[in-house]
XYZ file of C-alpha atoms in Angstrom:
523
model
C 9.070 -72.347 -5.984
C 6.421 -73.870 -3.112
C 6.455 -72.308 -0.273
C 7.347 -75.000 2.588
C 4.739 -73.554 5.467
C 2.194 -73.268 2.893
C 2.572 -76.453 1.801
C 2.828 -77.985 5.617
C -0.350 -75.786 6.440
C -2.184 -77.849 3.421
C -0.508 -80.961 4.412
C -2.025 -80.570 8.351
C -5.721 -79.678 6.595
C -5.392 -82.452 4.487
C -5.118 -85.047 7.564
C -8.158 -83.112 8.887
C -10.006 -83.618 5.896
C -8.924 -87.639 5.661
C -9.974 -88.050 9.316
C -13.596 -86.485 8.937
C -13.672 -88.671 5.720
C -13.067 -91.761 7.354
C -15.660 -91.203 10.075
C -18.410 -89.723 8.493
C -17.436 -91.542 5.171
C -20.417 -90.841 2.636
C -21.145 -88.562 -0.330
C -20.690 -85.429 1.249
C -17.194 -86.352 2.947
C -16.172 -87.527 -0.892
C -16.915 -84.132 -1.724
C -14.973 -82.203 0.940
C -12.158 -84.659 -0.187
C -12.698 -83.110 -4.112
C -12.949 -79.567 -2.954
C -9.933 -79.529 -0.716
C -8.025 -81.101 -3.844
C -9.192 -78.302 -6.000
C -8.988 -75.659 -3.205
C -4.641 -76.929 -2.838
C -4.102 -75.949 -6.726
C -6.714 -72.636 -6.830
C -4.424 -71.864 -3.706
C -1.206 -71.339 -5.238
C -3.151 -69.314 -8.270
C -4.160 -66.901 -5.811
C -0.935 -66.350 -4.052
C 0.906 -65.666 -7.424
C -2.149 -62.547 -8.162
C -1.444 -61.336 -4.473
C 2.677 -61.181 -5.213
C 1.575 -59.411 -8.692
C -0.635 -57.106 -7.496
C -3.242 -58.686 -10.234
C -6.330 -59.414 -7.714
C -9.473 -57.319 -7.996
C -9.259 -55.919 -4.654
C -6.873 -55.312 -2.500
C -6.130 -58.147 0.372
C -4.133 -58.498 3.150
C -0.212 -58.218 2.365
C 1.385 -60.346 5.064
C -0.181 -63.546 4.811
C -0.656 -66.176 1.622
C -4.032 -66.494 0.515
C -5.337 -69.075 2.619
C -7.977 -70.888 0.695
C -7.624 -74.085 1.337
C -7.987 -73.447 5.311
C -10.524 -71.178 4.684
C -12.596 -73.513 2.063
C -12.576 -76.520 4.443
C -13.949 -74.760 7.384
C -18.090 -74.454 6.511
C -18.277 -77.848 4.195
C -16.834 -79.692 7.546
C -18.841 -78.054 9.940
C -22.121 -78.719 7.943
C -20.756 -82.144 7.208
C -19.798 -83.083 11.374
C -22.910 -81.259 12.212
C -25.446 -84.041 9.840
C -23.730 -86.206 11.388
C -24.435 -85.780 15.119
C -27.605 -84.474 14.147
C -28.393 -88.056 12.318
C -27.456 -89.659 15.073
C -29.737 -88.030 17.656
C -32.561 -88.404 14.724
C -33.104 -84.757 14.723
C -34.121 -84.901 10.926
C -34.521 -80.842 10.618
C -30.920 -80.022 11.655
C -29.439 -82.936 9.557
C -30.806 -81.078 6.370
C -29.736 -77.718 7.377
C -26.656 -79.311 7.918
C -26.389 -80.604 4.104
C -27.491 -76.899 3.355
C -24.368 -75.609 5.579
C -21.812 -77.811 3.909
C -23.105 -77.263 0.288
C -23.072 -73.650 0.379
C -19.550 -73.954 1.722
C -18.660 -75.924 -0.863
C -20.457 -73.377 -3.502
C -18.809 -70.430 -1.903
C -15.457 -71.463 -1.503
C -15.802 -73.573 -5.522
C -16.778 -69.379 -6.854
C -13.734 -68.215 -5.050
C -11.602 -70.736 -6.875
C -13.404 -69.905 -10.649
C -12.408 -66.064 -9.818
C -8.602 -67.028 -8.996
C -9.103 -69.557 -12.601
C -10.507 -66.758 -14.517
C -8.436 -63.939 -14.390
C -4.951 -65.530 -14.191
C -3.453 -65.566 -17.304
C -2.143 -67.787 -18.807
C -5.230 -69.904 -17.933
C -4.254 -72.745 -15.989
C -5.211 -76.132 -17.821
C -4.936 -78.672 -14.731
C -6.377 -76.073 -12.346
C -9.301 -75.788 -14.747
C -9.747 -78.564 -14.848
C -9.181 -80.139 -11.728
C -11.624 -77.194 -10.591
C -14.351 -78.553 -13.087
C -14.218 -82.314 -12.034
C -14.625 -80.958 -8.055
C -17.345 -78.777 -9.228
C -19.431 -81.381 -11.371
C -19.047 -83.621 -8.245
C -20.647 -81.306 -5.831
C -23.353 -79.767 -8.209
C -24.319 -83.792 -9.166
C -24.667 -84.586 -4.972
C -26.205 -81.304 -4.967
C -28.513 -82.187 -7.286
C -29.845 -85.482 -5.362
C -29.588 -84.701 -1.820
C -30.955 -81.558 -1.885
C -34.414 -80.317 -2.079
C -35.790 -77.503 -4.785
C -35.893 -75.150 -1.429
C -33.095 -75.777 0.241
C -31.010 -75.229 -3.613
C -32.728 -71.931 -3.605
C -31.580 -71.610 -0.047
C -28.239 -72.178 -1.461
C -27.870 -70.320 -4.576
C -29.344 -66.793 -2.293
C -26.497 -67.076 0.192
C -24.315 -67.083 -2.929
C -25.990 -63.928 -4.613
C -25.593 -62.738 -1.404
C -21.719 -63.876 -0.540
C -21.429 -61.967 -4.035
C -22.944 -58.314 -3.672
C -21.422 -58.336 0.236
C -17.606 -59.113 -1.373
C -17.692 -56.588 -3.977
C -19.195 -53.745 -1.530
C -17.091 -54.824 1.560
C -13.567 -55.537 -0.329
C -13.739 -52.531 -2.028
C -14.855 -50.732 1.187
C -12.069 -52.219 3.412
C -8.844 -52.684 1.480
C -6.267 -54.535 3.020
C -8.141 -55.890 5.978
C -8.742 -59.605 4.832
C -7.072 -62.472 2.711
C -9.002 -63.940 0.198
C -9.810 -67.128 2.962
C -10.563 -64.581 5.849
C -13.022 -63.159 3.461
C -14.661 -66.493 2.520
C -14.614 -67.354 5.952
C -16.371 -64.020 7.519
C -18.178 -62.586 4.435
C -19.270 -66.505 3.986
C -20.596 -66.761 7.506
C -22.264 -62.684 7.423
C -24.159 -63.992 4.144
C -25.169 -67.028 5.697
C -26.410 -65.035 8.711
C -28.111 -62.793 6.372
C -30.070 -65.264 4.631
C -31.278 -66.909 7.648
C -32.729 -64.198 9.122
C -34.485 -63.370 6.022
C -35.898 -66.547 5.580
C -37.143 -66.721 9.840
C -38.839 -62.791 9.260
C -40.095 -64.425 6.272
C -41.854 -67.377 8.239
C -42.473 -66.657 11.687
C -44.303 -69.006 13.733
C -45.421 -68.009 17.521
C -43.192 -69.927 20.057
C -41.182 -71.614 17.186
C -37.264 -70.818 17.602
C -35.375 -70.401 20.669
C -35.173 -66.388 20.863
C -31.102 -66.402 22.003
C -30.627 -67.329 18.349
C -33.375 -64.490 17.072
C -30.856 -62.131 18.895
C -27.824 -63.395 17.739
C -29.021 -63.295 13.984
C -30.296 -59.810 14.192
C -27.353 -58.735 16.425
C -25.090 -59.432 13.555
C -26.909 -57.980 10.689
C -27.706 -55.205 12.825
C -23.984 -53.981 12.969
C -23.525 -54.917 9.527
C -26.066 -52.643 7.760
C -25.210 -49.600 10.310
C -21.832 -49.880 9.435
C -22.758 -50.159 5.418
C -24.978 -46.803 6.268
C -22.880 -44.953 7.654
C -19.928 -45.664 4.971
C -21.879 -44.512 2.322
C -23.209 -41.030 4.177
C -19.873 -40.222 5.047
C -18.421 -40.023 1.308
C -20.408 -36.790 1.534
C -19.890 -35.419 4.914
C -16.938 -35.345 7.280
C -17.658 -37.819 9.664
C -14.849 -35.965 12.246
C -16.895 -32.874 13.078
C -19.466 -32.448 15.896
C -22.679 -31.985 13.259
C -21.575 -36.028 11.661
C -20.779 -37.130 15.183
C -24.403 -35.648 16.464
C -25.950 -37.248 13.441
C -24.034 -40.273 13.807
C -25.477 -40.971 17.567
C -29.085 -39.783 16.019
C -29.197 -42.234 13.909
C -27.936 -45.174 15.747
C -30.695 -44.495 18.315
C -33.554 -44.213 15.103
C -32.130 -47.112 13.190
C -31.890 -49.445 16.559
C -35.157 -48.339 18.004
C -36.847 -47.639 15.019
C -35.785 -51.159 12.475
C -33.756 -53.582 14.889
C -35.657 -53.386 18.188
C -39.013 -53.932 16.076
C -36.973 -56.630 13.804
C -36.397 -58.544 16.832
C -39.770 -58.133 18.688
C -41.346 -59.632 15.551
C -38.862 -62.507 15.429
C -39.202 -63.601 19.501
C -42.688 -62.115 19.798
C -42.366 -59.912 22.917
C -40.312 -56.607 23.849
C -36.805 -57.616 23.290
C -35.682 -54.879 26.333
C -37.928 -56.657 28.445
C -36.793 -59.756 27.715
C -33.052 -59.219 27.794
C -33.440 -57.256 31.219
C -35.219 -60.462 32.473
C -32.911 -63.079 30.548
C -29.960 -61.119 32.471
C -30.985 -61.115 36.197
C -33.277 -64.354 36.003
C -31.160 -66.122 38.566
C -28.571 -64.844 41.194
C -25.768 -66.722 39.693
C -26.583 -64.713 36.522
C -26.145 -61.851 38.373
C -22.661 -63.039 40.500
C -21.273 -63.686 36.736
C -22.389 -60.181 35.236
C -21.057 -58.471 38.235
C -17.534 -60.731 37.683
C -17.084 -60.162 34.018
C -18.157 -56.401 34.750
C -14.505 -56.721 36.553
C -12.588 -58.164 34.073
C -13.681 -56.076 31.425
C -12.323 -53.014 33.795
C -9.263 -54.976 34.333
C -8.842 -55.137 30.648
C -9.564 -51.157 30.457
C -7.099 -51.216 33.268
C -3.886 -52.476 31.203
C -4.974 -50.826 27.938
C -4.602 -47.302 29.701
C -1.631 -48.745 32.140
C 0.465 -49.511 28.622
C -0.505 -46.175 26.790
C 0.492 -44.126 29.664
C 3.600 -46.251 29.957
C 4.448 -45.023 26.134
C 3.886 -41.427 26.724
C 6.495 -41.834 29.544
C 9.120 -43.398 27.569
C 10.677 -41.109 24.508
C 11.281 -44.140 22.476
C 8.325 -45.503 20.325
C 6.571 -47.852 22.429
C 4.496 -50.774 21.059
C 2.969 -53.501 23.180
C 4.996 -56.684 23.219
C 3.341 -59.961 22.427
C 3.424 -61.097 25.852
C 1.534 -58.328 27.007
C -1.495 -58.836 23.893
C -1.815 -62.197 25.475
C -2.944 -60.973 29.092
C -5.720 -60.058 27.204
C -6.304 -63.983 26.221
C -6.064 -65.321 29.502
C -8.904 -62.331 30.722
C -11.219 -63.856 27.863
C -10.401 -67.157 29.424
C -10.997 -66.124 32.696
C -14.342 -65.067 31.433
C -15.470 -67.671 29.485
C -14.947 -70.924 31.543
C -17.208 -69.778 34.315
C -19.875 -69.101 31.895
C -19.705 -72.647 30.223
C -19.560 -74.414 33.306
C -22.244 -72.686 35.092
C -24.301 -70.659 32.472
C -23.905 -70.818 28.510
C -26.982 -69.650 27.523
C -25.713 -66.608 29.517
C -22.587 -66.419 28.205
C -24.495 -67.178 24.548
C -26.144 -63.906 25.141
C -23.463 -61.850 26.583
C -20.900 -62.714 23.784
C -23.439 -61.244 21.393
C -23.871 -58.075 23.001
C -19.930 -57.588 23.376
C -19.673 -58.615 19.750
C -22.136 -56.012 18.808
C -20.295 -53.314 21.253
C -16.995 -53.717 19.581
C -17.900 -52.955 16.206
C -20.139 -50.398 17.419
C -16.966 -48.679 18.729
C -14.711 -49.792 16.178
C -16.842 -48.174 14.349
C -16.630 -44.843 16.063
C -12.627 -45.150 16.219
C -12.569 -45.425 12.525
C -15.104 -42.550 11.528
C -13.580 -40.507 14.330
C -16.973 -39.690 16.027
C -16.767 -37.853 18.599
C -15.873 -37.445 21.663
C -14.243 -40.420 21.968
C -13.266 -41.726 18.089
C -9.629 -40.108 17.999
C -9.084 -41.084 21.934
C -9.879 -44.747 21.014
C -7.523 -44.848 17.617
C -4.717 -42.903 20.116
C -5.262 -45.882 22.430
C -5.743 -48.778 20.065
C -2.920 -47.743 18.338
C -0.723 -49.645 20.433
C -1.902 -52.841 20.404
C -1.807 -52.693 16.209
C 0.472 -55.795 14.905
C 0.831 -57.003 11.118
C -2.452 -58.279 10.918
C -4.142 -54.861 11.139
C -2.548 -53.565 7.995
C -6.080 -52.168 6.620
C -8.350 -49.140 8.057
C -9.957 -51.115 10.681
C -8.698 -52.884 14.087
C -10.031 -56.451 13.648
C -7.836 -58.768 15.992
C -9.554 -58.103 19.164
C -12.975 -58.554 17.427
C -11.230 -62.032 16.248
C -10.402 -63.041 19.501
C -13.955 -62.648 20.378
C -15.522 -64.309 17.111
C -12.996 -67.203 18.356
C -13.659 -68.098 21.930
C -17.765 -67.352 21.237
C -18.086 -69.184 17.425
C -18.331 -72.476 19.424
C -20.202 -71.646 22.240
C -23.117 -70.117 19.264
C -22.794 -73.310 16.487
C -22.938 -76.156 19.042
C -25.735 -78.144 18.339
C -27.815 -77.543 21.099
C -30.978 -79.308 19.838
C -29.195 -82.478 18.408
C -27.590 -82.396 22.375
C -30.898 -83.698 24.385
C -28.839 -83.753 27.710
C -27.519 -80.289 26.818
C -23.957 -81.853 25.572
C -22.446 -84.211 23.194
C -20.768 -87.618 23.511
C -16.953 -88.193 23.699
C -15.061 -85.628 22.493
C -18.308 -83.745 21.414
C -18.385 -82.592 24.846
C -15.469 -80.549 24.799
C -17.026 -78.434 21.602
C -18.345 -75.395 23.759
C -14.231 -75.547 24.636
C -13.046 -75.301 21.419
C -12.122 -71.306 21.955
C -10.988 -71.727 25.441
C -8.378 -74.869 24.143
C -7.262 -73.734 20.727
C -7.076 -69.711 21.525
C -7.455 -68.917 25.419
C -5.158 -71.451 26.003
C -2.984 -73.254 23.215
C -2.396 -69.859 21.159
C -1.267 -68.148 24.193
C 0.684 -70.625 25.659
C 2.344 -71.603 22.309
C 3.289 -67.230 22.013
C 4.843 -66.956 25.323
C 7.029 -69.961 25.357
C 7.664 -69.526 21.743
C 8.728 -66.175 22.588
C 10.617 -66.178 25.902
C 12.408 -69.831 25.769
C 12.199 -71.137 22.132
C 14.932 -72.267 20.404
C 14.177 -75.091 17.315
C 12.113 -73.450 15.261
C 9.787 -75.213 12.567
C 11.015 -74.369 8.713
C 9.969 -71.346 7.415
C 8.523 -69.924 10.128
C 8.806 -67.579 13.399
C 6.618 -70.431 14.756
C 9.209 -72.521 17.491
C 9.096 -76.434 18.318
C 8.635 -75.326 22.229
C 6.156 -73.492 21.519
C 4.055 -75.650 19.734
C 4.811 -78.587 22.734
C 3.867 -76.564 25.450
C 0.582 -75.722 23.819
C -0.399 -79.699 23.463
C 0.572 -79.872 26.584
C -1.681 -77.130 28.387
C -4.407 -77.996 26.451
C -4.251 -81.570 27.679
C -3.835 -80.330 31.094
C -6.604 -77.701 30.850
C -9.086 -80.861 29.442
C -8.082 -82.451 32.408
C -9.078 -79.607 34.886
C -12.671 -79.372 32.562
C -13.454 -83.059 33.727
C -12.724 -82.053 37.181
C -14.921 -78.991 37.186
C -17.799 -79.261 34.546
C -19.789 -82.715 35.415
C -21.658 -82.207 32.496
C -18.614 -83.356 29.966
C -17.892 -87.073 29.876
C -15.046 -87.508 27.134
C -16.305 -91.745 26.821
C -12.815 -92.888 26.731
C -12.324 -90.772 23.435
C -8.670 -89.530 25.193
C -6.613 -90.501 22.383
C -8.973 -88.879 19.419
C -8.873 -85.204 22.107
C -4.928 -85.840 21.594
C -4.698 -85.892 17.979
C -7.222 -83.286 18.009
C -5.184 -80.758 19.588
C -1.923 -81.719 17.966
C -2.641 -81.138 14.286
C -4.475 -78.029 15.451
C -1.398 -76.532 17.249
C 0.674 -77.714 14.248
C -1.843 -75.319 12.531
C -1.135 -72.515 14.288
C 2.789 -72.650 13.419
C 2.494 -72.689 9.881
C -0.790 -70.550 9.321
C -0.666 -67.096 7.941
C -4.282 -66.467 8.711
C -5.793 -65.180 11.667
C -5.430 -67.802 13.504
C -7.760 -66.639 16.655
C -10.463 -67.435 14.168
C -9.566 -70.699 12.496
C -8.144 -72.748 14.978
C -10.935 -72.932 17.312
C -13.268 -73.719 14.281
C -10.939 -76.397 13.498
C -10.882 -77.832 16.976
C -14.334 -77.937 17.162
C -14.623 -79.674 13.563
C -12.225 -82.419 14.933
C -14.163 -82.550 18.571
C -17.588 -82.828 16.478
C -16.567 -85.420 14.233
């Protein structure tokens, strides 16, 4: 039987699919339409292994599969970003947008083969509804691309490959078979580009924020890699692992990322971040600001854990009280986007990088502080964290800052887009900060009607459109750098079937709807 939020979920990505098509409306929109076709029936294949326990690995119990979400996500963005890139005539950024879109359609087509090949019986139409997309894509493939840029293709498959098997295997539990696509997708891509930049470094080519960014991520990747495969043969909870632990951090930042990155932007990357960070004053008035809110946020995370040790019940953070934690990360983000977002750019990475870094520790229990942080994490744990690590907070993050790092900067001369473009820095603010939190505590507190087959309520989802219309407004009042062009009515639907996404999705939705929002506001 078809599940009814599953199938609304599709229905809602669907529209989002059609609507891209119709504007952009060329070969590589014809393809998304194929692939999100093929992606509807691989879908269901996967959701049958997960209920029979015949995957390879083990996913995420509490949620359907999610590839169709998932397999839209990196084809659209490549596909909105050619566009606006072809309009500005940036012609280097319109053909790494091709290569964005075609490895998302790649990635998310060998996804689909897997779910093919090892359900059995072997499902005729899927097959070959999953040829027909995949002959399609390979043939536009093969004449819009160049010989380089199908190489570029094909490694951040190879890669996307090797990462899967070593990270799935490493981390049962913690993803769905679209979260994976989504973040091991985007971690390959990563990967590969900062290959290919150490590979062809040219003095004063590349704006070093992105450098940092790139090696940032990969950084945090490989430690955490390392230091899973030393500790199958030590115990990383006693003093000599936790000594060694910190020892090697320091050798294998100072000694392989530090020189990484100095090779990449071409001067000391300390001395560059020390003097990126206090270049102006109101660099300085925002540091000291957001140094506040993230002790307000240390604040309530040890105000609610003593709270439990008072009570003798079990006490677990209500969803009302996760959510002060969304409107702190809105309450940090706005005032870097109006008034700094190369800044904020910058300062996003560095929090990303600090919250694995100590997610890290909680999980390995390195001390002195990795049982203290599981003790204090633990209460914030919902049914999303099901596998060995904590991810939702880092998801919140990946949300509100995934905008702010893929907007087009160079195809934006003036610094933003046109129409609804301008909002696309705001996609995390709207969709998460915003929409997901006003949606929860509505939803929660006053919601009655709710939408089949879900917790999700009709309230909910009405006062999210709402505040996100009223929170546009308040951005045209205080950021005179967006001019929305009369585009009111597209910003409308935008938001709409994005909250309508959020009630039926499984997945986390802290990372998909403001990737979604920012497809729409792009296109």
């Amino acid at each position: 039987m078809l599940n009814k939020p599953v199938l609304m979920e599709s229905l809602i990505v669907f529209v989002i699919v059609l609507f891209v098509h119709a504007v952009v409306w060329d070969r590589y929109s014809w393809c998304a339409v194929a692939l999100a076709i093929q992606a509807f029936y691989a879908q269901f294949k996967w959701d049958r292994l997960l209920q029979l326990g015949g995957a390879v690995f083990q996913f995420r119990t509490a949620a359907n599969s999610g590839l169709l979400p998932a397999s839209m996500v990196i084809p659209l963005l490549g596909i909105t970003m050619k566009e606006r890139c072809k309009s500005a005539g940036i012609v280097y950024f319109e053909r790494f947008g091709i290569v964005v879109a075609s490895t998302g359609m790649l990635v998310a087509l060998f996804l689909s083969v897997i779910a093919v090949g090892i359900t059995k019986p072997v499902p005729t139409n899927t097959c070959i509804l999953t040829g027909v997309a995949g002959s399609i894509i390979i043939y536009t493939m093969k004449h819009s691309l160049t010989v380089s840029e199908v190489i570029e293709v094909l490694e951040v498959l190879l890669i996307f490959v090797y990462l899967s098997m070593i990270l799935l295997y490493l981390l049962p539990r913690c993803f769905t078979p679209g979260e994976a696509l989504l973040v091991l997708g985007g971690i390959s891509f990563v990967l590969n580009q900062l290959i290919k930049r150490s590979l062809n470094v040219i003095e004063g080519r590349g704006d070093p924020i992105d450098f940092f960014l790139l090696v940032a991520v990969v950084g945090v990747v490989l430690l955490g890699l390392f230091f899973t495969v030393l500790f199958i043969f030590m115990d990383s909870g006693t003093w000599i692992s936790s000594m060694f632990f910190h020892m090697m951090t320091a050798v294998l930042g100072l000694g392989v990322i530090m020189p990484w990155l100095y090779r990449l932007i071409q001067r000391n990357p300390l001395f560059w971040l020390l003097q990126f960070l206090f270049q102006t004053q109101t660099r300085v008035y925002l540091l000291v600001y957001w140094t506040f809110l993230a002790a307000s946020a240390c604040g309530i995370v040890f105000y609610q854990n003593a709270k439990r040790s008072s009570e003798s019940k079990k006490h677990q953070a209500s969803t009302i009280t996760r959510k002060y934690f969304h409107f702190i990360v809105v309450a940090t983000y706005v005032p870097g986007l109006i008034y700094d977002r190369q800044l904020l750019y910058v300062a996003a990475v560095l929090c990303l990088a600090v919250f694995i870094f100590l997610e890290y520790i909680r999980y390995f229990r390195i001390k002195p502080f990795g049982q203290t942080l599981r003790h204090l994490l633990s209460l914030f744990l919902d049914e999303r964290d099901s596998g060995p690590l904590i991810l939702t907070h880092i998801y919140l993050l990946l949300g509100m800052s995934l905008p702010v790092w893929l907007f087009p900067r160079s195809c934006a001369p003036k610094g933003t887009l046109s129409g609804a473009g301008a909002l696309v820095p705001y996609s995390g603010v709207l969709a998460v900060g915003v929409g997901d939190t006003i949606a929860s505590v509505f939803g929660s507190t006053m919601g009655e009607i709710k939408w089949p087959g879900t917790k999700k309520t009709f309230e909910g989802t009405m006062t999210a459109i709402f505040a996100q219309i009223i929170a546009v407004a308040l951005i045209l009042i205080f950021d005179s750098s967006v001019n929305l062009n009369s585009s009111y009515a597209w910003i409308l639907v935008s938001v709409s079937l994005v909250s309508l996404l959020e009630a039926y999705t499984t997945q986390i939705d802290n990372l998909l709807l403001p990737l979604y929002l920012q497809i729409m506001f792009m296109a």
